[in-house]
Tab-separated table of C-alpha atoms in Angstrom:
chain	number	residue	atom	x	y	z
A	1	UNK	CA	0.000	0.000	0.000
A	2	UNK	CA	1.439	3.201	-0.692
A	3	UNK	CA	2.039	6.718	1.045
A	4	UNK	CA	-1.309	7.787	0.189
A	5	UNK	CA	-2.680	4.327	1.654
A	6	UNK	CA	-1.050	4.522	5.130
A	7	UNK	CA	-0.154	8.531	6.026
A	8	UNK	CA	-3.844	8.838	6.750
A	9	UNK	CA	-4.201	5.652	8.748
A	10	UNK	CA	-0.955	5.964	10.956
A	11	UNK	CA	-2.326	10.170	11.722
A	12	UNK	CA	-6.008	8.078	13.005
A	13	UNK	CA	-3.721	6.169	15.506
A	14	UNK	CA	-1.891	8.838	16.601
A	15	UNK	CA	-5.254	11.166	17.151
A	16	UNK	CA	-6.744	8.059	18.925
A	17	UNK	CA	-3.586	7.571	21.176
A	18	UNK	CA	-4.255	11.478	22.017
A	19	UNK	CA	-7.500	11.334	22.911
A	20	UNK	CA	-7.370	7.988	24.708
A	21	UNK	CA	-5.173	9.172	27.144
A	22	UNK	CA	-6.143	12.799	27.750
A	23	UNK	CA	-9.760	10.290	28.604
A	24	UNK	CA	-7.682	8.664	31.230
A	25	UNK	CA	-6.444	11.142	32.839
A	26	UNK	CA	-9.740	12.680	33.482
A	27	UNK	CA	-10.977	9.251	34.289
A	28	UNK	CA	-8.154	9.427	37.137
A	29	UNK	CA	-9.956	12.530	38.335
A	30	UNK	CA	-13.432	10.561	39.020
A	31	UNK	CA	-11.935	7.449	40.568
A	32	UNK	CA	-12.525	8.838	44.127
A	33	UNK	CA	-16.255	9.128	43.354
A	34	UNK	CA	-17.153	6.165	41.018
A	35	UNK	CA	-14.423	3.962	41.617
A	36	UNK	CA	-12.445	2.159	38.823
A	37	UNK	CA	-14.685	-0.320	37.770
A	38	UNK	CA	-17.210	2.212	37.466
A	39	UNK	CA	-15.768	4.110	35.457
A	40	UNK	CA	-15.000	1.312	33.168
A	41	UNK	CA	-18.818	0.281	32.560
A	42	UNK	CA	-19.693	4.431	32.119
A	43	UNK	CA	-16.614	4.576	29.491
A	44	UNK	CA	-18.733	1.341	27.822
A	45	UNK	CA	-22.143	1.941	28.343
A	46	UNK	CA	-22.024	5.896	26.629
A	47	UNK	CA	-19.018	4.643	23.249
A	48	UNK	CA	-21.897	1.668	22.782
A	49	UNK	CA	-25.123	4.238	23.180
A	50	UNK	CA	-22.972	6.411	20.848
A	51	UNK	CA	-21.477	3.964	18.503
A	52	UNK	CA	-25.326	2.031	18.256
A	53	UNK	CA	-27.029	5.736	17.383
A	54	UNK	CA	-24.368	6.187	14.813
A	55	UNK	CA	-23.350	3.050	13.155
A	56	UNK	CA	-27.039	1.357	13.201
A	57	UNK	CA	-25.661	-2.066	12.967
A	58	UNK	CA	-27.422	-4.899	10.503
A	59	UNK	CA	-28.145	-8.128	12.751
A	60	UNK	CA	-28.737	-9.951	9.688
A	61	UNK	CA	-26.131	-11.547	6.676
A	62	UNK	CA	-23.389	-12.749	9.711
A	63	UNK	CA	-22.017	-16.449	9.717
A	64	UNK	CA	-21.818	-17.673	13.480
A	65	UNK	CA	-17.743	-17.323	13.158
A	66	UNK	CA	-18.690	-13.526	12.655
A	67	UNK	CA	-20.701	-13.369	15.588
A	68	UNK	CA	-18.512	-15.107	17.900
A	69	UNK	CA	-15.584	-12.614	16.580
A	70	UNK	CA	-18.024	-9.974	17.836
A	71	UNK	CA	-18.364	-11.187	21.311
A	72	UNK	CA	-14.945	-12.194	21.935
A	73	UNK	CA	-14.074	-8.524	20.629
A	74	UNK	CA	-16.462	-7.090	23.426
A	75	UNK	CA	-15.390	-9.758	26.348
A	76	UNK	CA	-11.783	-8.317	25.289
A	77	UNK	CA	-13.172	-4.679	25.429
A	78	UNK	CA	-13.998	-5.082	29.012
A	79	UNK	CA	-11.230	-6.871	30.487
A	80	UNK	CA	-8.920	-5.387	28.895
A	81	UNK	CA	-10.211	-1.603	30.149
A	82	UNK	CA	-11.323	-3.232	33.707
A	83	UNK	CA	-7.395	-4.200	34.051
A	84	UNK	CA	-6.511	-1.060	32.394
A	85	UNK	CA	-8.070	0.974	35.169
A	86	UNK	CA	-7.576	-1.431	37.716
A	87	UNK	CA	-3.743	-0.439	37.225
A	88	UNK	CA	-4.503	3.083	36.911
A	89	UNK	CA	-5.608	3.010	40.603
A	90	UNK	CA	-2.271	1.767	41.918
A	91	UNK	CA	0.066	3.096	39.392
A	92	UNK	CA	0.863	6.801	37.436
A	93	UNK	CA	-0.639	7.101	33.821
A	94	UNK	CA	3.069	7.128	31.947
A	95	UNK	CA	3.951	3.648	34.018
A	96	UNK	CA	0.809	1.708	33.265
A	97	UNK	CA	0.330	2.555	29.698
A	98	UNK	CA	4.324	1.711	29.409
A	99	UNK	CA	3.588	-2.109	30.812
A	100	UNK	CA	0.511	-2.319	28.527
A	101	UNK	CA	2.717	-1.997	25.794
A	102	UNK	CA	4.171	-4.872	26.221
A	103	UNK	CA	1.439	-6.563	24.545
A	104	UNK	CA	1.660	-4.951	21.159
A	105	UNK	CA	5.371	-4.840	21.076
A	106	UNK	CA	5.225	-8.450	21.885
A	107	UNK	CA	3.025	-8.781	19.335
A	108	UNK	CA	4.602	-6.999	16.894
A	109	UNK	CA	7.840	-9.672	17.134
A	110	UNK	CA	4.963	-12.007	16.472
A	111	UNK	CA	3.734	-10.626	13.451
A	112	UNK	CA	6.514	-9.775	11.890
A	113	UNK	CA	8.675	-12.103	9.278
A	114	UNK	CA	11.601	-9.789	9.105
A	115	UNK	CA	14.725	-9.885	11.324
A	116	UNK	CA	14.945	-6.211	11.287
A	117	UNK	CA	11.995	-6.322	13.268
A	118	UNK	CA	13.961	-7.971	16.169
A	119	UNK	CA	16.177	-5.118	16.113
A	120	UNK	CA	13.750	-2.050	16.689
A	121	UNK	CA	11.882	-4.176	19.230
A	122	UNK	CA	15.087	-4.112	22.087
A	123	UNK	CA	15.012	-0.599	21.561
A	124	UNK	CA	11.456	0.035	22.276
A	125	UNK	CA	11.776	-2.216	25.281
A	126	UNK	CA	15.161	-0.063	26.216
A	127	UNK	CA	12.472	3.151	25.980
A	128	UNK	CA	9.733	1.158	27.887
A	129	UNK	CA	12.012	0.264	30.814
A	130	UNK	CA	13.862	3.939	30.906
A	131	UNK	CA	10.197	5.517	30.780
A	132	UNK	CA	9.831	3.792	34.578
A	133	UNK	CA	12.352	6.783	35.311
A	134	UNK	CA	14.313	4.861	38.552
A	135	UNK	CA	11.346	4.337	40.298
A	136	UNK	CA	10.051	0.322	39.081
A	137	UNK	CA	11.037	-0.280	42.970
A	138	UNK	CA	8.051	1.639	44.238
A	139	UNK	CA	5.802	0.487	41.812
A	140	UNK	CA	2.673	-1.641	43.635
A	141	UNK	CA	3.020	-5.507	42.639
A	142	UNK	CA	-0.756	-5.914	41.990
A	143	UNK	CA	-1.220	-2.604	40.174
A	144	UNK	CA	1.819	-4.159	38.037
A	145	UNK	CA	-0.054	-7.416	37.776
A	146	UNK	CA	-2.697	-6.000	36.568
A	147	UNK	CA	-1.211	-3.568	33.811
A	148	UNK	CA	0.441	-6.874	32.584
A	149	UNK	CA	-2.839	-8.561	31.916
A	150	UNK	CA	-4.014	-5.306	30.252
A	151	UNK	CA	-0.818	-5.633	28.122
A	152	UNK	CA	-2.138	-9.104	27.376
A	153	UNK	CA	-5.811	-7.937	26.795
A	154	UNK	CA	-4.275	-5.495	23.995
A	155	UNK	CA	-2.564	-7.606	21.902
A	156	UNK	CA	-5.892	-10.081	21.655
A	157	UNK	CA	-8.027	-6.474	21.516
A	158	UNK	CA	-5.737	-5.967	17.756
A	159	UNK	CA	-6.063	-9.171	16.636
A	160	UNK	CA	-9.915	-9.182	17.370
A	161	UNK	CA	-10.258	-5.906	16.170
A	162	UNK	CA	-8.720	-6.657	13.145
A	163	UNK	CA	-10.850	-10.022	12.760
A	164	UNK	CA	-14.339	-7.790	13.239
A	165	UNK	CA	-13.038	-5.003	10.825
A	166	UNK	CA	-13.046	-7.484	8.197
A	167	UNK	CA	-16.315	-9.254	8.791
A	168	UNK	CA	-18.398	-6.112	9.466
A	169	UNK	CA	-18.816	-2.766	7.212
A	170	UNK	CA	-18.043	0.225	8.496
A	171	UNK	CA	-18.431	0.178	12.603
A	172	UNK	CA	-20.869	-2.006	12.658
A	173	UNK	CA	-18.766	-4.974	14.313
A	174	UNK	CA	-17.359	-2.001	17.256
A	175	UNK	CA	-20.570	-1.137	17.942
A	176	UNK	CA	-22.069	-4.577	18.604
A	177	UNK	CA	-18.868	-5.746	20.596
A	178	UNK	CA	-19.180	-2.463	22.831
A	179	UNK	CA	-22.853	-3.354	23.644
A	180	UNK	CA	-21.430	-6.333	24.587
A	181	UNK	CA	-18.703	-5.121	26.380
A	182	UNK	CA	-20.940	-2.419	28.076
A	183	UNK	CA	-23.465	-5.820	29.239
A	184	UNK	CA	-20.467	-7.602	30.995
A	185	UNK	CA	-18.999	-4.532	32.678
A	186	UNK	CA	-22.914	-3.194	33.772
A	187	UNK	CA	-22.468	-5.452	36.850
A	188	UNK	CA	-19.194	-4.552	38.377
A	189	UNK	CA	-19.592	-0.869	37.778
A	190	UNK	CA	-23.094	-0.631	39.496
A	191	UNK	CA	-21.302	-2.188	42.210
A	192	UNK	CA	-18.008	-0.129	42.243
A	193	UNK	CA	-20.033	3.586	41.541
A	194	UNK	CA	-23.069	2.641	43.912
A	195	UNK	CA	-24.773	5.866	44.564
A	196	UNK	CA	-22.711	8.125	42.191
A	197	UNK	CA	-24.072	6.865	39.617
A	198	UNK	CA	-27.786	9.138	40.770
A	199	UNK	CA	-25.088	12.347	40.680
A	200	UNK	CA	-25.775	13.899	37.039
A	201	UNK	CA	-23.156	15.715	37.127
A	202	UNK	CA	-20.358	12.392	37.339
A	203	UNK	CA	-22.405	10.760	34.816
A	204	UNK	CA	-21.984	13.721	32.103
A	205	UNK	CA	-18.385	13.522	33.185
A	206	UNK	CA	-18.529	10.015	32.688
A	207	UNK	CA	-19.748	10.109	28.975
A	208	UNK	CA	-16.949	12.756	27.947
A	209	UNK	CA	-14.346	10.189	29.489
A	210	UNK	CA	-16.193	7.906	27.537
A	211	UNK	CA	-16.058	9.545	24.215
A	212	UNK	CA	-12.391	10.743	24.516
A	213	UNK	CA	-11.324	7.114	25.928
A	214	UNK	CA	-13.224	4.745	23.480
A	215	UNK	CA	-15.520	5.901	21.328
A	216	UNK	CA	-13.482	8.034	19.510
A	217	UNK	CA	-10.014	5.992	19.553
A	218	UNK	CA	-11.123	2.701	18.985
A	219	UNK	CA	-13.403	3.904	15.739
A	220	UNK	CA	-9.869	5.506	14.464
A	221	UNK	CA	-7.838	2.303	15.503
A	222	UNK	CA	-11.020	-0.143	13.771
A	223	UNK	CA	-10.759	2.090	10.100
A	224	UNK	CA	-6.773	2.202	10.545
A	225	UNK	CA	-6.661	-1.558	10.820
A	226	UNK	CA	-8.207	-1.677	7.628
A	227	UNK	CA	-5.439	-0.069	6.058
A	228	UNK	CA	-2.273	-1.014	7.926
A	229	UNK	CA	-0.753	-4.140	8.732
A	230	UNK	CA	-1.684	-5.723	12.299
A	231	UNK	CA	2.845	-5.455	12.984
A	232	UNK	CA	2.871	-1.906	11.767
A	233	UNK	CA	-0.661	-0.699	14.017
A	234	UNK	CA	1.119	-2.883	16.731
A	235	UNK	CA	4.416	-1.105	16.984
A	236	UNK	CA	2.403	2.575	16.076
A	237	UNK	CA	0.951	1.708	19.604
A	238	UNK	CA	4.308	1.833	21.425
A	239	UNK	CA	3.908	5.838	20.970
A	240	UNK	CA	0.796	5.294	23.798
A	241	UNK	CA	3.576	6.131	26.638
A	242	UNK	CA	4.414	9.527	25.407
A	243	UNK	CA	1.254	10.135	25.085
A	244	UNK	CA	-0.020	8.863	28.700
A	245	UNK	CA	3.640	10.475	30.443
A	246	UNK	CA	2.586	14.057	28.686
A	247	UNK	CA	-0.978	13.755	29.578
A	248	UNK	CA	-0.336	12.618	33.118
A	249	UNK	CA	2.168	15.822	33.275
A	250	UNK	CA	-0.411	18.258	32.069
A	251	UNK	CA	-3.439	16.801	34.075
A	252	UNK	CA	-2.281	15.217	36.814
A	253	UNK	CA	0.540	16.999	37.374
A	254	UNK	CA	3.175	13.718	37.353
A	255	UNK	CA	6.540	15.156	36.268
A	256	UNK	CA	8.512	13.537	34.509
A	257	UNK	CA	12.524	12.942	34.725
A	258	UNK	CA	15.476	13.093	32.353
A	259	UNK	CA	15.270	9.527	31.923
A	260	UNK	CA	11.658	9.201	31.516
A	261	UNK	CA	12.024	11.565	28.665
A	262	UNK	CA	15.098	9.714	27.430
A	263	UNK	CA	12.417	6.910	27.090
A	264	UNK	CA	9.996	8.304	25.123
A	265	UNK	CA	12.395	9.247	23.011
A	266	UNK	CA	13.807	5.769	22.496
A	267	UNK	CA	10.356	4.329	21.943
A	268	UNK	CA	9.665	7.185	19.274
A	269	UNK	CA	12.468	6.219	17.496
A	270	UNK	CA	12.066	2.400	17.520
A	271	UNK	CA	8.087	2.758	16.429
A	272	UNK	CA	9.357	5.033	13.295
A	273	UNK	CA	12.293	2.570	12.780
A	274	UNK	CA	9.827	-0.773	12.917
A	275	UNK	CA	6.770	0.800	11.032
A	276	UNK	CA	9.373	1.616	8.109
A	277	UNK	CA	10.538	-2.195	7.998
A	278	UNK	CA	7.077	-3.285	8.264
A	279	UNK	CA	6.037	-0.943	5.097
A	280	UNK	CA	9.706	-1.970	3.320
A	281	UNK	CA	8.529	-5.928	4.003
A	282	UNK	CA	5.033	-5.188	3.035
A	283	UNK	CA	5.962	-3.438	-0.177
A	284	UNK	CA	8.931	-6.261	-1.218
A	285	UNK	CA	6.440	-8.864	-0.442
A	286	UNK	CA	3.886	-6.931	-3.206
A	287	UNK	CA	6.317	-7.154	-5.775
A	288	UNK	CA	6.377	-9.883	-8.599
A	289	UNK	CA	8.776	-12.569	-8.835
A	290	UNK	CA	10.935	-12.211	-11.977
């Protein structure tokens, strides 16, 4: 695919990663009133109520394979932002979303036939361990636990993402896997939020977190996946640090240090390294044999 193929997909990631984590930060900011968990089934309930108004999904025309891509893709929604958050509690915004990158970079080794591909990925891990910035000792062992399973939970949300893209037009398949995501979460957050949920004021809050967090990214992330391969969206994800480290620093005030930036800038340059050998590979493997 060329230039014209992928610039436009790649900026969609990048706008997503943005949004998604200027969403958590905010979503930080309501933990002490509707709890974690709760703020995981608002995030779900409004992108689905959204997503549903605007996509208007077709029930009919799907094999049962589709469907049962669709509700794997929505159990993988909700653990994946229950752990998320879960971490989020325990741990600062730049740490977490640098362990939940694990799971794409991981993935991206995966994915990837090309050697050159095992050469970007130490650096990106290099950037993901300096982005901890001297302070991994202080970090709480079950907040870390949990940010690993997240890291899990995002390389399964690509690959299902991917799978619905392809089976359903448009956002058809997102929608339908955040309803279902929304129904699995709907118990745990009624019992994390309790009360809070009656305060109309948390809930509005809760539906901007939700359209900055999910609605808006993961549409982005579902059309880019359409257009880019599942290595090159993987390893486009490592940038989610920066973005979570500079968000954390402008809304939650979490400074960061010389080697924290030192980090970012090592994962920058590993995810442009990577998604150029991924393109290279992609356009080598287009070309006919003589």
């Amino acid at each position: 695919m060329g230039r014209a193929g992928t610039t436009p997909a790649i900026m969609l990631v990048v706008v997503g990663l943005a949004c998604q984590e200027v969403g958590a930060s905010l979503a930080v900011l309501l933990f002490p009133e509707v709890g974690p968990l709760g703020m995981v089934m608002l995030r779900l309930v409004f992108s689905a109520i959204v997503l549903l108004l605007i996509a208007r999904p077709a029930l009919r025309g799907h094999s049962r394979a589709d469907w049962s891509g669709v509700v794997l893709f929505g159990l993988v929604l909700a653990v994946m932002n229950g752990l998320f958050y879960l971490a989020l509690e325990r741990l600062a915004l730049g740490v977490t979303v640098t362990i939940e990158v694990l799971g794409p970079l991981v993935l991206s080794i995966v994915a990837s036939r090309r050697a050159s591909a095992w050469l970007w990925a130490p650096l990106a891990l290099a950037g993901v361990v300096a982005l901890g910035g001297g302070g991994w000792d202080r970090l709480d062992p079950l907040g870390v636990l949990f940010a690993l399973g997240a890291a899990a939970s995002w390389a399964f949300y690509i690959l299902s993402s991917a799978r619905v893209g392809r089976a359903f037009p448009k956002l058809d398949g997102l929608a339908l896997a955040m309803a279902i995501g929304a129904v699995i979460a709907l118990p745990f957050g009624i019992a994390d939020a309790g009360a809070a949920l009656l305060r109309i004021e948390l809930v509005a809050l809760g539906a901007a977190v939700a359209l900055l967090s999910s609605t808006i990214p993961y549409a982005f992330e579902l059309v880019a996946l359409r257009r880019l391969p599942a290595a090159a969206f993987a390893i486009l994800m490592s940038l989610a640090p920066a973005t979570a480290a500079l968000a954390g620093f402008v809304f939650l005030g979490q400074h960061m240090t010389w080697l924290e930036v030192a980090g970012i800038a090592l994962v920058i340059t590993a995810s442009i390294g990577a998604v150029r050998s991924s393109s290279r590979a992609a356009r080598e493997a287009a070309e006919p044999v003589a």
